[in-house]
Amino acid sequence: MARGLRLLSRAAARLRPLLVQGPTARGFSASAPEPLHVCVVGSGPAGFYTADRMLKGHEGAQVDIIDRLPTPFGLVRSGVAPDHPETKIVVNQFSRVAANGRCSFFGNVTLGRDVSLSELCKTYHVVVLAYGAESDRSLGIPGEDLKGIHSAREFVWWYNGHPDMRDLSPDLKNTESAVVLGQGNVALDVARILLRCKTELATTDITDYALDALCGSTIRKVYLVGRRGPVQAACTAKELREILGLKNVHVCINEADLVTSPADEEEMRNSRIQRRVYELLSKAASTHKDSNYNDQKELHFVFFRKPTKFIPSENGSTVGAVQLEKTALKADEVTGKQVAVGTGEFEDLKCGLVLKSIGYKSLPVEGLAFDKNRGVVPNLRGRVLSSESETGRVETGLYVVGWLKRGPTGIVATNLHCAEETVASILEDDKKGVLRPPSDSKKHGRTGLLEILEQKNVRFVAFSGWEKIDSKEKMAGQLRNKPREKITTWDELQKVANE
């Protein structure tokens, strides 16, 4: 323990602010109970909302947030589109959470490599997994490994400066057509970035290399392909309205696809969002029907089609087309929902770039139960279960939140309610004495984590290190009339953080 306190002192200059873990430092009496040591794995919205609610709900809680990246905020930084700055304002709230004296950030720390789940559970009373979804679902169809096919996540990370995708280099110069598989908000994001006026993008925080590539792009047609119809399109009205209003973009919709069935009408009666999306698409089809669009880019909404094969171009290694099967809607016998079934009719859609927006996927961690079909950790109101069955044993002190808890759905704010539910479970368990039983050996929390990282020679990035990155990015951005110019390589991020 003495060694841990020496390590804590040594690291204090890098942590802002890190309070020595003695009872008097927090205003507790010598007889006060041990603080509740909480570790949140993942610093995206789910992680920060959890930390915020934990600090507000338990005055004795000390919360440490770890993340594999040197930068905090998760998808707010690497997932939100650069032309949506209003969505990123939430980082101001998260920064106030990080500035709380009972909260610390440990960037550049990877679960499973730098610290194991078992080590965290031995060090903290509470471990909350909030690391989201950093992989992609697969279509599992022939040709999926051809060049020119990327996941939408990879493309989004590329233009947003995620260091893992700095070198993606999608080829935007050798085709005039791109196919986006999916019609959710992420699909609309990538389509919008491909089609948007580049002078408008130039004043956002898009990376310089992505802007250069987009300025040289020859893509003039983007096809948004969905298995079902316009009533079932998975986007929100706000996102749809924005892409339908792009300058110099002609919207193409087959009016026959807009014909609705009684089942469609029932769906729209039960969902205001679905009705609004359908109305916007219908209006766009009518508005753009007779306009002259010879000099405009084109956005095609392709409904009732599912990809069955990727066809190589003449060179054999790059995608040249997507084979699509026409579909029809049929009521599922179990759920009653309308699902797409193939009709046996096929057509080829030529393209040189494919972006698969078919869903993010979370990754399992050693020693943790994982539902591979749903891509989530089995849980009961945030309490991690030992198996996929709801009758599974609750893993004491282990919790989950965000996409890892409920799947990759919702918007940034959805994580607030999700975090509140998980924190309520934590507080309930602590009140019952489950988390800090009298017989339990003392857990060292932050001091213990510092000792583990010191022993493994892990150079973590404290929040003060992120503030150096933040400051340098904003200064570079000012020179280009941008909010920031992102640092996009691992080496440079760590170098600036440790200056």
Coordinates of C-alpha atoms in Angstrom, one line a residue:
M1 CA 0.0 0.0 0.0
A2 CA 2.9 2.3 0.8
R3 CA 4.3 1.7 -2.6
G4 CA 1.0 2.5 -4.2
L5 CA 0.8 5.8 -2.4
R6 CA 4.3 6.7 -3.7
L7 CA 3.1 5.8 -7.2
L8 CA 0.1 8.0 -6.7
S9 CA 2.3 10.9 -5.8
R10 CA 4.5 10.4 -8.8
A11 CA 1.5 10.3 -11.1
A12 CA -0.2 13.3 -9.6
A13 CA 1.3 15.7 -12.0
R14 CA -0.3 13.9 -14.9
L15 CA -3.8 13.5 -13.3
R16 CA -5.9 16.6 -12.9
P17 CA -7.1 16.7 -10.1
L18 CA -6.2 13.5 -8.3
L19 CA -6.8 13.6 -4.6
V20 CA -4.8 11.4 -2.3
Q21 CA -7.0 8.6 -1.2
G22 CA -7.0 9.3 2.6
P23 CA -10.2 9.9 4.5
T24 CA -9.3 13.5 5.5
A25 CA -8.6 14.4 1.9
R26 CA -12.2 13.9 1.0
G27 CA -13.7 15.5 4.1
F28 CA -14.5 12.2 5.8
S29 CA -13.8 11.4 9.4
A30 CA -11.3 8.6 10.3
S31 CA -14.2 6.3 11.1
A32 CA -16.0 6.9 7.8
P33 CA -16.6 3.9 5.6
E34 CA -14.2 3.2 2.7
P35 CA -15.2 5.1 -0.4
L36 CA -17.0 3.3 -3.2
H37 CA -14.3 2.7 -5.8
V38 CA -15.8 2.7 -9.3
C39 CA -14.1 2.0 -12.6
V40 CA -15.9 2.8 -15.9
V41 CA -14.4 1.2 -19.0
G42 CA -15.1 3.5 -22.0
S43 CA -15.2 7.3 -22.1
G44 CA -18.0 7.7 -24.7
P45 CA -21.5 9.2 -23.8
A46 CA -22.5 6.0 -21.9
G47 CA -19.4 6.1 -19.8
F48 CA -19.5 9.8 -19.0
Y49 CA -23.2 9.8 -18.2
T50 CA -22.6 6.8 -15.9
A51 CA -19.8 8.7 -14.1
D52 CA -21.9 11.8 -13.8
R53 CA -24.9 10.0 -12.3
M54 CA -22.6 8.0 -10.0
L55 CA -20.9 11.1 -8.6
K56 CA -24.2 12.8 -8.1
G57 CA -25.9 9.8 -6.6
H58 CA -23.2 8.7 -4.2
E59 CA -21.2 11.3 -2.3
G60 CA -18.6 8.7 -1.3
A61 CA -18.0 7.4 -4.9
Q62 CA -14.6 7.8 -6.6
V63 CA -14.8 7.2 -10.3
D64 CA -12.0 6.4 -12.7
I65 CA -12.7 6.3 -16.4
I66 CA -10.3 4.3 -18.6
D67 CA -10.2 4.2 -22.4
R68 CA -8.0 2.6 -25.0
L69 CA -7.7 5.9 -26.9
P70 CA -5.6 8.9 -25.7
T71 CA -8.7 11.0 -26.3
P72 CA -12.0 10.9 -24.4
F73 CA -15.7 11.2 -25.6
G74 CA -15.9 8.1 -27.8
L75 CA -18.3 8.5 -30.7
V76 CA -19.0 12.2 -29.9
R77 CA -15.5 12.7 -31.3
S78 CA -15.1 9.9 -33.8
G79 CA -18.7 9.1 -34.8
V80 CA -20.7 12.3 -34.9
A81 CA -20.6 13.8 -38.4
P82 CA -18.4 16.9 -38.7
D83 CA -21.3 19.0 -40.0
H84 CA -23.3 18.3 -36.8
P85 CA -21.4 20.5 -34.3
E86 CA -24.5 21.0 -32.2
T87 CA -24.4 17.4 -31.2
K88 CA -20.8 17.7 -30.0
I89 CA -21.7 20.4 -27.4
V90 CA -22.3 17.6 -24.9
V91 CA -18.5 17.4 -24.4
N92 CA -18.7 20.5 -22.3
Q93 CA -20.9 18.6 -19.8
F94 CA -18.5 15.6 -19.9
S95 CA -15.5 17.9 -19.3
R96 CA -17.1 19.2 -16.2
V97 CA -17.6 15.6 -15.0
A98 CA -13.9 14.9 -15.6
A99 CA -13.0 18.0 -13.7
N100 CA -14.7 16.7 -10.6
G101 CA -12.2 16.0 -7.8
R102 CA -13.6 12.5 -7.4
C103 CA -13.2 11.6 -11.1
S104 CA -10.1 10.8 -13.1
F105 CA -9.5 9.8 -16.7
F106 CA -6.9 7.2 -17.8
G107 CA -6.5 7.3 -21.6
N108 CA -4.3 4.9 -23.6
V109 CA -5.3 2.0 -21.4
T110 CA -6.7 -1.0 -23.1
L111 CA -8.9 -3.6 -21.3
G112 CA -7.5 -7.1 -21.9
R113 CA -4.0 -5.8 -22.9
D114 CA -2.9 -3.3 -20.2
V115 CA -5.3 -4.4 -17.5
S116 CA -7.5 -7.5 -17.3
L117 CA -11.1 -7.6 -16.2
S118 CA -10.2 -9.8 -13.2
E119 CA -7.6 -7.2 -12.2
L120 CA -10.1 -4.4 -12.3
C121 CA -12.7 -6.5 -10.3
K122 CA -10.0 -7.1 -7.6
T123 CA -9.1 -3.4 -7.5
Y124 CA -12.6 -1.8 -7.6
H125 CA -15.9 -2.4 -5.8
V126 CA -17.7 -1.6 -9.1
V127 CA -16.7 -2.1 -12.7
V128 CA -19.0 -0.7 -15.4
L129 CA -18.3 -1.8 -19.0
A130 CA -19.2 1.0 -21.4
Y131 CA -16.8 0.4 -24.2
G132 CA -19.5 0.3 -26.9
A133 CA -19.2 -1.3 -30.3
E134 CA -15.9 -1.2 -32.2
S135 CA -16.5 -3.8 -34.9
D136 CA -19.0 -4.4 -37.6
R137 CA -21.7 -6.9 -38.6
S138 CA -20.9 -9.0 -41.7
L139 CA -23.2 -9.7 -44.6
G140 CA -21.6 -13.1 -45.2
I141 CA -22.1 -12.9 -49.0
P142 CA -19.6 -13.7 -51.8
G143 CA -17.1 -10.9 -52.7
E144 CA -17.3 -9.1 -49.4
D145 CA -13.5 -9.0 -49.2
L146 CA -13.1 -7.1 -52.5
K147 CA -11.2 -3.8 -52.5
G148 CA -13.5 -0.8 -52.4
I149 CA -15.9 -2.3 -49.8
H150 CA -15.7 -0.7 -46.4
S151 CA -18.0 -0.6 -43.3
A152 CA -19.7 2.8 -42.7
R153 CA -17.9 2.8 -39.3
E154 CA -14.5 2.6 -40.9
F155 CA -15.4 5.4 -43.3
V156 CA -16.8 7.6 -40.5
W157 CA -13.7 7.0 -38.3
W158 CA -11.6 7.9 -41.4
Y159 CA -13.1 11.3 -42.0
N160 CA -13.4 12.0 -38.2
G161 CA -9.7 11.3 -37.6
H162 CA -9.8 8.1 -35.5
P163 CA -6.2 7.0 -35.3
D164 CA -7.2 3.4 -36.2
M165 CA -8.5 4.5 -39.6
R166 CA -6.0 7.3 -40.5
D167 CA -4.7 5.2 -43.3
L168 CA -8.0 3.8 -44.7
S169 CA -7.6 5.8 -47.9
P170 CA -11.0 4.9 -49.6
D171 CA -10.7 5.3 -53.4
L172 CA -13.0 8.2 -54.3
K173 CA -11.4 9.0 -57.7
N174 CA -12.1 6.0 -59.9
T175 CA -15.9 5.8 -59.9
E176 CA -18.9 8.0 -60.3
S177 CA -21.2 5.8 -58.2
A178 CA -21.2 4.7 -54.5
V179 CA -23.6 2.3 -52.9
V180 CA -24.5 2.6 -49.2
L181 CA -26.1 -0.5 -47.9
G182 CA -28.6 0.6 -45.2
Q183 CA -30.9 3.5 -44.6
G184 CA -30.4 4.4 -41.0
N185 CA -28.8 7.6 -39.7
V186 CA -25.2 6.4 -40.2
A187 CA -26.0 5.5 -43.8
L188 CA -27.4 9.0 -44.3
D189 CA -24.4 10.5 -42.7
V190 CA -21.9 8.9 -45.0
A191 CA -24.1 9.6 -48.1
R192 CA -24.3 13.3 -47.0
I193 CA -20.6 13.6 -46.6
L194 CA -20.0 12.2 -50.1
L195 CA -22.5 14.6 -51.7
R196 CA -22.2 17.7 -49.6
C197 CA -20.7 20.9 -51.0
K198 CA -17.0 20.8 -50.0
T199 CA -16.8 24.5 -49.2
E200 CA -19.4 23.8 -46.4
L201 CA -17.4 20.9 -45.1
A202 CA -14.2 23.0 -45.1
T203 CA -15.4 25.0 -42.0
T204 CA -16.1 21.9 -40.0
D205 CA -13.7 19.7 -37.9
I206 CA -13.4 17.1 -40.7
T207 CA -9.8 16.0 -41.1
D208 CA -7.6 17.7 -43.7
Y209 CA -6.8 14.5 -45.5
A210 CA -10.5 13.5 -45.8
L211 CA -11.4 16.9 -47.1
D212 CA -8.6 16.7 -49.7
A213 CA -9.9 13.3 -50.8
L214 CA -13.5 14.5 -51.0
C215 CA -12.5 17.6 -53.0
G216 CA -10.9 15.3 -55.6
S217 CA -13.8 12.8 -55.6
T218 CA -15.4 11.8 -58.8
I219 CA -18.5 10.3 -57.1
R220 CA -21.7 11.9 -58.4
K221 CA -24.3 9.3 -57.6
V222 CA -25.0 7.7 -54.2
Y223 CA -27.5 4.9 -53.8
L224 CA -29.0 4.2 -50.4
V225 CA -30.2 0.6 -50.5
G226 CA -32.8 -0.8 -48.1
R227 CA -34.3 -4.3 -47.8
R228 CA -37.7 -3.0 -46.9
G229 CA -39.8 0.0 -48.0
P230 CA -40.0 3.7 -47.3
V231 CA -42.3 3.1 -44.3
Q232 CA -39.6 1.0 -42.6
A233 CA -36.6 3.2 -43.3
A234 CA -34.6 3.3 -40.1
C235 CA -33.5 7.0 -40.2
T236 CA -35.0 9.8 -38.2
A237 CA -37.0 12.7 -39.8
K238 CA -34.3 15.2 -38.8
E239 CA -31.5 13.4 -40.6
L240 CA -33.7 12.7 -43.6
R241 CA -34.8 16.3 -43.9
E242 CA -31.2 17.4 -43.9
I243 CA -30.0 15.1 -46.7
L244 CA -33.1 15.9 -48.8
G245 CA -32.2 19.6 -48.6
L246 CA -28.6 19.3 -49.8
K247 CA -27.7 21.9 -52.4
N248 CA -27.3 20.8 -56.0
V249 CA -28.4 17.2 -55.3
H250 CA -31.3 15.6 -57.2
V251 CA -33.2 13.1 -55.2
C252 CA -34.4 10.0 -57.1
I253 CA -37.2 7.8 -55.7
N254 CA -39.3 5.3 -57.6
E255 CA -42.9 6.4 -57.0
A256 CA -44.1 2.8 -57.3
D257 CA -42.1 2.1 -54.1
L258 CA -44.2 4.7 -52.2
V259 CA -47.5 2.7 -52.6
T260 CA -48.5 1.5 -49.2
S261 CA -50.2 -1.6 -48.0
P262 CA -52.8 -1.9 -45.1
A263 CA -49.9 -3.3 -43.0
D264 CA -47.8 -0.2 -43.8
E265 CA -50.7 2.1 -42.9
E266 CA -51.0 0.3 -39.5
E267 CA -47.3 0.8 -38.9
M268 CA -47.6 4.5 -39.6
R269 CA -50.6 4.8 -37.3
N270 CA -48.5 3.3 -34.5
S271 CA -45.3 5.4 -35.2
R272 CA -45.2 9.1 -35.7
I273 CA -41.6 8.9 -36.7
Q274 CA -42.3 6.3 -39.5
R275 CA -45.2 8.4 -40.8
R276 CA -43.1 11.6 -40.9
V277 CA -40.2 9.8 -42.7
Y278 CA -42.7 8.4 -45.3
E279 CA -44.2 11.9 -45.8
L280 CA -40.8 13.4 -46.3
L281 CA -39.8 10.8 -48.9
S282 CA -43.2 11.2 -50.7
K283 CA -42.8 15.0 -50.9
A284 CA -39.2 14.6 -52.2
A285 CA -40.3 12.2 -54.9
S286 CA -43.0 14.7 -56.0
T287 CA -40.7 17.8 -55.8
H288 CA -37.8 16.3 -57.8
K289 CA -39.8 14.5 -60.4
D290 CA -39.8 17.0 -63.2
S291 CA -36.7 19.1 -62.3
N292 CA -33.7 19.3 -64.6
Y293 CA -30.7 17.7 -62.9
N294 CA -28.1 17.3 -65.6
D295 CA -25.5 19.3 -63.7
Q296 CA -26.5 18.0 -60.2
K297 CA -25.3 15.1 -58.2
E298 CA -27.8 12.3 -57.5
L299 CA -29.1 10.7 -54.4
H300 CA -31.1 7.5 -55.1
F301 CA -33.3 5.8 -52.5
V302 CA -33.5 2.2 -53.5
F303 CA -36.2 0.2 -51.7
F304 CA -37.1 -3.5 -51.6
R305 CA -33.6 -4.7 -52.5
K306 CA -31.1 -6.9 -50.6
P307 CA -27.5 -7.5 -51.5
T308 CA -26.7 -11.1 -52.5
K309 CA -23.2 -10.8 -54.1
F310 CA -20.5 -8.3 -54.8
I311 CA -19.2 -8.5 -58.4
P312 CA -15.6 -7.7 -59.1
S313 CA -14.6 -5.1 -61.7
E314 CA -12.5 -6.1 -64.8
N315 CA -9.3 -6.0 -62.7
G316 CA -10.7 -8.8 -60.5
S317 CA -9.7 -7.4 -57.1
T318 CA -12.0 -4.3 -56.8
V319 CA -15.7 -4.1 -56.5
G320 CA -17.5 -3.3 -59.8
A321 CA -21.1 -3.9 -58.9
V322 CA -23.5 -5.2 -56.3
Q323 CA -26.0 -7.9 -57.2
L324 CA -29.4 -7.1 -55.6
E325 CA -32.4 -9.4 -55.1
K326 CA -35.8 -7.8 -55.2
T327 CA -37.8 -8.3 -52.0
A328 CA -41.4 -8.2 -50.8
L329 CA -42.7 -7.7 -47.3
K330 CA -44.2 -10.5 -45.4
A331 CA -45.5 -10.7 -41.8
D332 CA -43.2 -12.6 -39.5
E333 CA -45.1 -15.5 -37.9
V334 CA -43.6 -14.9 -34.5
T335 CA -43.4 -11.1 -34.2
G336 CA -46.0 -10.1 -36.7
K337 CA -43.6 -7.4 -38.0
Q338 CA -43.1 -7.0 -41.7
V339 CA -39.8 -8.6 -42.9
A340 CA -38.2 -8.7 -46.3
V341 CA -38.2 -11.9 -48.3
G342 CA -36.4 -12.5 -51.6
T343 CA -38.5 -12.9 -54.8
G344 CA -35.9 -14.6 -56.9
E345 CA -35.5 -11.5 -59.2
F346 CA -32.0 -10.1 -59.5
E347 CA -30.4 -7.0 -60.8
D348 CA -26.8 -5.5 -60.8
L349 CA -26.0 -2.0 -59.6
K350 CA -22.7 -0.8 -60.9
C351 CA -20.4 1.1 -58.5
G352 CA -16.7 1.4 -57.4
L353 CA -17.3 2.1 -53.7
V354 CA -19.5 0.2 -51.2
L355 CA -20.2 1.3 -47.6
K356 CA -21.9 -1.2 -45.5
S357 CA -24.1 0.4 -42.9
I358 CA -25.7 -2.7 -41.5
G359 CA -24.9 -2.3 -37.8
Y360 CA -22.0 -2.0 -35.4
K361 CA -20.9 -5.0 -33.3
S362 CA -19.5 -5.1 -29.8
L363 CA -16.6 -7.4 -29.0
P364 CA -16.4 -9.9 -26.1
V365 CA -13.9 -9.7 -23.3
E366 CA -12.2 -12.7 -21.7
G367 CA -14.0 -13.9 -18.7
L368 CA -17.3 -12.3 -19.6
A369 CA -20.5 -13.9 -20.8
F370 CA -21.5 -12.6 -24.3
D371 CA -24.5 -13.0 -26.5
K372 CA -23.0 -13.2 -30.0
N373 CA -26.3 -13.1 -31.8
R374 CA -27.3 -9.8 -30.2
G375 CA -23.8 -8.5 -29.6
V376 CA -24.4 -7.6 -26.0
V377 CA -23.4 -8.6 -22.5
P378 CA -26.3 -10.5 -20.8
N379 CA -27.6 -8.3 -18.1
L380 CA -30.5 -7.5 -15.8
R381 CA -31.1 -3.7 -15.6
G382 CA -27.3 -3.3 -16.1
R383 CA -26.2 -6.1 -13.7
V384 CA -24.0 -8.5 -15.7
L385 CA -25.2 -12.1 -15.7
S386 CA -23.0 -15.2 -15.8
S387 CA -24.8 -16.6 -18.8
E388 CA -27.2 -15.6 -21.6
S389 CA -30.2 -16.8 -19.7
E390 CA -32.0 -14.3 -17.5
T391 CA -31.9 -16.9 -14.7
G392 CA -28.1 -16.6 -14.8
R393 CA -26.2 -15.7 -11.7
V394 CA -25.5 -11.9 -11.2
E395 CA -21.8 -11.1 -11.3
T396 CA -21.3 -9.1 -8.1
G397 CA -19.9 -5.6 -8.7
L398 CA -19.9 -6.0 -12.5
Y399 CA -22.2 -3.8 -14.6
V400 CA -22.8 -2.8 -18.2
V401 CA -24.2 0.3 -20.0
G402 CA -24.6 1.7 -23.5
W403 CA -24.4 -0.3 -26.7
L404 CA -22.7 -3.2 -24.9
K405 CA -25.9 -3.3 -22.7
R406 CA -28.7 -2.8 -25.2
G407 CA -27.2 -3.1 -28.7
P408 CA -26.0 -0.4 -31.1
T409 CA -29.2 1.7 -31.1
G410 CA -30.4 5.2 -30.2
I411 CA -28.7 8.6 -30.2
V412 CA -26.3 10.2 -27.9
A413 CA -29.0 11.2 -25.4
T414 CA -30.3 7.6 -25.3
N415 CA -27.3 6.7 -23.2
L416 CA -28.5 9.0 -20.4
H417 CA -31.6 6.9 -19.5
C418 CA -29.5 3.8 -20.0
A419 CA -26.9 5.1 -17.5
E420 CA -29.5 6.1 -15.0
E421 CA -30.9 2.6 -15.0
T422 CA -27.5 1.0 -14.4
V423 CA -26.5 3.5 -11.7
A424 CA -29.8 2.9 -10.0
S425 CA -28.9 -0.8 -9.8
I426 CA -25.4 0.0 -8.5
L427 CA -26.8 2.3 -5.7
E428 CA -29.4 -0.3 -4.8
D429 CA -26.8 -3.0 -4.5
D430 CA -24.5 -0.8 -2.4
K431 CA -27.4 0.1 -0.1
K432 CA -28.0 -3.6 0.4
G433 CA -24.3 -4.1 1.4
V434 CA -23.6 -6.3 -1.6
L435 CA -20.7 -4.3 -2.9
R436 CA -18.8 -3.7 0.3
P437 CA -19.5 -6.6 2.7
P438 CA -17.8 -6.3 6.1
S439 CA -15.7 -9.4 5.4
D440 CA -14.4 -8.2 2.1
S441 CA -10.7 -7.3 1.8
K442 CA -10.0 -3.7 1.2
K443 CA -10.0 -2.5 -2.4
H444 CA -7.5 0.2 -3.4
G445 CA -9.3 1.7 -6.5
R446 CA -7.3 4.4 -8.1
T447 CA -4.1 3.6 -6.2
G448 CA -4.3 0.0 -7.2
L449 CA -4.8 0.9 -10.8
L450 CA -1.8 3.2 -10.8
E451 CA 0.3 0.4 -9.3
I452 CA -0.9 -2.1 -12.1
L453 CA -0.1 0.4 -14.8
E454 CA 3.3 1.2 -13.3
Q455 CA 4.2 -2.5 -13.1
K456 CA 3.3 -3.0 -16.7
N457 CA 5.0 0.3 -17.8
V458 CA 1.8 1.7 -19.3
R459 CA 2.0 5.4 -20.2
F460 CA -1.5 6.5 -19.6
V461 CA -2.9 9.8 -20.7
A462 CA -4.6 11.9 -18.0
F463 CA -7.3 14.4 -18.7
S464 CA -4.7 17.1 -18.5
G465 CA -3.0 15.4 -21.4
W466 CA -6.2 15.5 -23.4
E467 CA -6.5 19.2 -22.6
K468 CA -3.1 19.7 -24.3
I469 CA -4.3 17.8 -27.4
D470 CA -7.6 19.8 -27.3
S471 CA -5.7 23.1 -27.1
K472 CA -3.3 22.3 -29.9
E473 CA -6.1 21.1 -32.2
K474 CA -8.1 24.2 -31.6
M475 CA -5.1 26.5 -32.3
A476 CA -4.4 24.7 -35.5
G477 CA -8.1 25.0 -36.5
Q478 CA -8.1 28.7 -36.0
L479 CA -5.5 29.1 -38.7
R480 CA -7.9 27.4 -41.2
N481 CA -11.2 28.9 -39.9
K482 CA -12.2 25.5 -38.4
P483 CA -13.3 24.5 -34.9
R484 CA -10.2 22.3 -34.7
E485 CA -7.7 20.4 -36.8
K486 CA -7.6 17.0 -35.4
I487 CA -4.4 15.1 -34.5
T488 CA -4.9 11.7 -36.2
T489 CA -2.0 9.4 -35.4
W490 CA -1.3 7.5 -32.2
D491 CA 2.3 8.7 -31.9
E492 CA 1.4 12.4 -32.3
L493 CA -1.5 12.2 -29.9
Q494 CA 0.7 10.6 -27.2
K495 CA 3.5 13.0 -27.9
V496 CA 1.3 16.1 -27.5
A497 CA -0.4 14.7 -24.4
N498 CA 3.0 14.1 -22.7
E499 CA 4.6 17.5 -23.6

